[in-house]
Amino acid sequence: FCPLLMLAEIHKSIVNFAGQHIAAVIDEVRCSPGGTGVANQLGNCWSLLQSQDCEQVQVVSDEVRKCCWEKLNGEGWPNVGWRETYLFSLIFLSYSLIRKIDGANVPPSVMTEVLLAAMTHLDMAIIMGGSVCPAVQGMIDVIEPKMIAHNCLPAPAEAAGADDFWTVSDSAPSWSPRITPDHAIRREAGLTPERFKKEFFKTDTPVVIEDVAASWPALRRWRDLKELRTCYGHRTVPVELGRIRAGQKEGWREEAMTLAAFIDR
């Protein structure tokens, strides 16, 4: 499944990252209301990870994850100590899942379930700031090729109409707000760094710089929803849902979902 050397490097990266930060996180969450239990669990999970007891790491880290998720959804995400505890639980849990199926003869359905779960946890870790831990991307690099090999990616998109249904248009949709000329942001093409600094940066004046991205492949590829869905539909992203009427948010919330689910929606 994965070269032992790579797994050893991932483990080393996690240990180095946690060794620098986890003690302060444990202390912070222990001092918060109701945080003693989860702080002790995280400390236990950290000890288990260092001893490579991955079966118990999976059990304990999942308990910490669920506890933090309930706390954060109930009291809000600004609670830094609980957020960082949640982040560590996701990293530890993902690693334990990878080790669980490494070299194991497991049924395809179990392999798919574990790979999808590990990828979801890693994406949530990135959303929570886990990109600062090199092991997160390392584990993604391990998982994604295996997901392709085991056909874990979303099923191909079903055509729901003409080809332009799957293409993001250059034109603003009919329901988008109309901007009057006196509120329009100035647009400039061929803007030099010197002019930008003098006319816009130093004067705090907004500007739309045209044609800068004209040659970027992303400008073409990211307009193709089929390609986005095929290549990245298995990745979990944060999506803000709700409406804005007369400047007021209605039913506004953030929800994590796969990119495929968002596009299909």
C-alpha atoms as one frame of an Amber mdcrd trajectory, in Angstrom:
protein
   0.000   0.000   0.000   2.699   2.472   0.971   6.489   2.185   1.239   7.480
   1.742   4.872  10.015   4.526   4.452   7.244   6.957   3.495   5.106   5.924
   6.462   8.119   6.302   8.724   8.719   9.811   7.391   5.045  10.716   7.862
   5.148   9.419  11.440   8.340  11.374  12.093   6.765  14.535  10.663   3.678
  14.159  12.865   5.809  13.539  15.954   7.977  16.579  15.224   4.951  18.819
  14.632   3.084  17.578  17.698   6.221  17.745  19.828   6.431  21.480  19.164
   2.774  22.369  19.716   0.680  19.749  21.489   1.737  20.476  25.075   0.521
  24.084  24.810  -2.747  22.920  23.195  -3.358  20.387  25.976  -2.715  23.031
  28.636  -5.021  25.528  26.942  -7.948  23.157  26.492  -7.515  21.783  30.032
  -8.030  25.294  31.421 -11.269  25.766  29.467 -14.684  24.757  30.863 -15.232
  21.018  30.397 -11.797  20.593  28.861 -10.042  18.369  31.412 -11.334  15.094
  30.006 -10.558  15.829  26.373  -7.135  17.215  27.331  -6.325  13.933  29.082
  -7.579  11.967  26.085  -5.433  13.993  23.695  -2.398  13.445  25.914  -3.123
   9.720  25.958  -3.520   9.695  22.187  -0.185  11.469  21.809   1.547   8.798
  23.924  -0.108   6.024  21.936   0.992   7.594  18.649   4.601   7.776  19.783
   4.499   4.078  20.670   2.852   3.269  17.293  -0.215   1.669  18.919  -2.337
   2.667  15.922  -5.374   0.600  16.853  -5.805   2.502  20.106  -4.836   5.784
  18.437  -7.812   5.320  16.113 -10.213   4.693  18.989  -9.051   7.541  21.237
  -8.517  10.133  18.492 -12.002   9.468  17.127 -13.451  10.049  20.606 -11.559
  13.344  20.849 -12.727  14.332  17.363 -16.386  13.732  18.180 -16.131  15.569
  21.506 -14.474  18.597  19.899 -16.961  18.666  17.024 -19.866  18.760  19.455
 -18.193  21.478  21.524 -17.288  23.665  18.558 -20.689  23.383  16.896 -22.399
  24.186  20.178 -20.256  27.070  21.386 -18.607  28.391  18.231 -15.378  28.029
  16.300 -13.446  30.979  17.797 -12.393  28.680  20.685  -8.761  28.231  19.640
  -7.806  25.519  22.129 -10.664  23.258  21.106 -10.053  23.934  17.407  -6.408
  22.903  17.696  -7.366  19.827  19.714  -9.786  18.948  16.921  -6.974  19.433
  14.393  -4.640  17.056  16.236  -7.391  14.446  16.528  -7.885  14.563  12.743
  -4.172  14.174  12.035  -3.774  11.286  14.472  -6.944   9.584  13.234  -5.942
   9.846   9.572  -2.529   8.333  10.269  -4.062   5.455  12.234  -6.461   4.711
   9.362  -3.634   4.619   6.830  -1.669   2.239   9.024  -4.769   0.105   9.546
  -5.008  -0.846   5.869  -1.307  -0.737   5.068  -0.408  -4.188   3.768  -3.682
  -5.641   5.031  -5.861  -7.927   2.944  -9.142  -6.070   3.369 -12.327  -6.287
   1.257 -12.693  -3.581  -1.420 -15.698  -2.097   0.371 -13.681  -1.673   3.571
 -10.746  -0.208   1.651 -13.061   2.342   0.004 -14.672   3.263   3.316 -11.339
   3.767   5.074  -9.768   5.752   2.227 -12.762   8.087   1.963 -12.842   8.590
   5.739  -9.121   9.343   5.916  -9.356  11.832   3.035 -12.336  13.581   4.650
 -10.463  13.906   7.955  -7.385  15.300   6.180  -9.450  17.840   4.254 -11.086
  18.935   7.500  -7.595  19.238   8.986  -6.583  21.538   6.126  -9.726  23.614
   6.637  -8.772  23.927  10.316  -5.254  25.095   9.474  -3.542  21.720   9.204
  -1.618  22.718   6.083   1.096  23.928   8.469   1.789  20.253   9.290   3.804
  18.691   6.417   2.461  15.234   7.307  -1.052  16.242   6.209  -0.028  16.686
   2.573   2.191  13.619   2.870  -0.792  11.482   3.865  -2.875  12.933   1.040
  -0.109  12.000  -1.399  -0.310   8.451  -0.062  -4.106   8.177  -0.180  -5.063
   9.769  -3.508  -3.277   7.273  -5.823  -4.864   4.434  -3.857  -8.292   6.044
  -4.200  -7.826   6.114  -7.966  -6.615   2.503  -8.015  -9.621   1.330  -5.985
 -12.107   3.439  -7.949 -13.077   5.505  -4.891 -13.564   8.727  -6.816 -17.068
  10.078  -7.565 -18.994   8.533 -10.420 -18.831  10.486 -13.704 -21.216  13.412
 -13.911 -24.445  12.707 -15.716 -25.130  15.136 -18.532 -28.099  17.292 -17.537
 -28.400  19.265 -20.718 -26.173  20.986 -23.226 -22.415  21.118 -22.757 -22.623
  24.723 -21.610 -24.533  23.467 -18.535 -21.165  22.310 -17.188 -19.238  25.440
 -18.188 -18.986  28.529 -16.002 -20.001  31.484 -18.158 -18.012  34.686 -18.566
 -21.209  36.664 -18.073 -22.717  37.462 -14.711 -25.956  35.559 -13.991 -29.247
  37.390 -14.480 -29.933  37.446 -10.742 -26.630  39.086  -9.792 -26.726  42.641
  -8.355 -26.419  45.457 -10.859 -23.615  47.936 -10.244 -24.319  51.547 -11.154
 -21.555  53.505 -12.913 -20.915  55.693  -9.865 -20.217  52.556  -7.776 -18.230
  50.641 -10.389 -14.627  49.776  -9.574 -12.086  51.155 -12.017 -10.685  48.605
 -14.473  -7.169  48.735 -15.913  -5.291  46.631 -18.461  -1.511  46.600 -18.802
  -1.035  48.135 -15.373   2.639  48.394 -14.428   3.836  47.774 -10.863   4.918
  51.411 -10.640   1.492  52.759 -11.634  -0.290  50.296  -9.387   1.782  51.365
  -6.400   1.389  55.091  -7.109  -2.257  55.281  -8.200  -3.894  52.480  -6.257
  -1.764  50.978  -3.491  -0.679  54.249  -1.896  -4.131  55.794  -2.260  -6.061
  52.721  -1.031  -8.042  52.737  -4.286  -9.569  49.442  -5.466  -8.898  48.359
  -9.033  -9.730  45.393 -11.256  -6.585  44.409 -13.179  -7.655  42.945 -16.506
  -5.965  40.276 -18.640  -3.483  39.221 -15.966  -4.789  35.647 -15.865  -5.594
  35.316 -19.572  -2.827  32.742 -20.170  -3.367  30.782 -16.955  -4.538  27.186
 -17.599  -6.764  27.469 -14.520  -8.873  30.114 -16.256  -9.963  27.451 -18.739
  -9.842  24.322 -16.598 -11.676  25.748 -13.579 -14.579  26.826 -15.776 -15.143
  23.168 -16.673 -17.267  21.771 -13.833 -16.970  18.256 -15.224 -13.190  18.369
 -14.945 -13.316  19.837 -11.449 -15.772  17.155 -10.390 -13.740  14.342 -11.953
 -10.356  15.425 -10.576 -11.314  16.890  -7.209 -14.872  15.770  -6.514 -13.702
  13.539  -3.640 -12.213  16.468  -1.709 -14.148  18.083   1.129 -14.571  21.861
   1.046 -16.355  24.434   3.253 -19.446  25.888   1.589 -21.427  28.886   2.812
 -25.157  28.394   2.346 -28.027  30.839   2.696 -29.433  33.970   1.100 -28.769
  37.684   1.350 -31.830  39.907   1.078 -31.621  43.657   1.469 -28.145  43.283
   2.949 -29.326  40.798   5.594 -28.233  37.152   5.799 -31.030  34.588   5.926
 -30.423  31.023   7.032 -26.681  31.574   6.737 -24.454  28.659   7.697 -21.279
  26.910   6.695 -21.357  23.254   5.736 -18.562  20.870   4.778 -19.292  18.728
   1.732 -17.454  17.094  -1.135 -16.881  19.196  -4.216 -18.900  16.651  -6.235
 -21.869  17.078  -3.888 -21.604  20.865  -4.180 -21.474  20.816  -7.985 -24.358
  18.341  -8.212 -26.385  20.497  -5.859
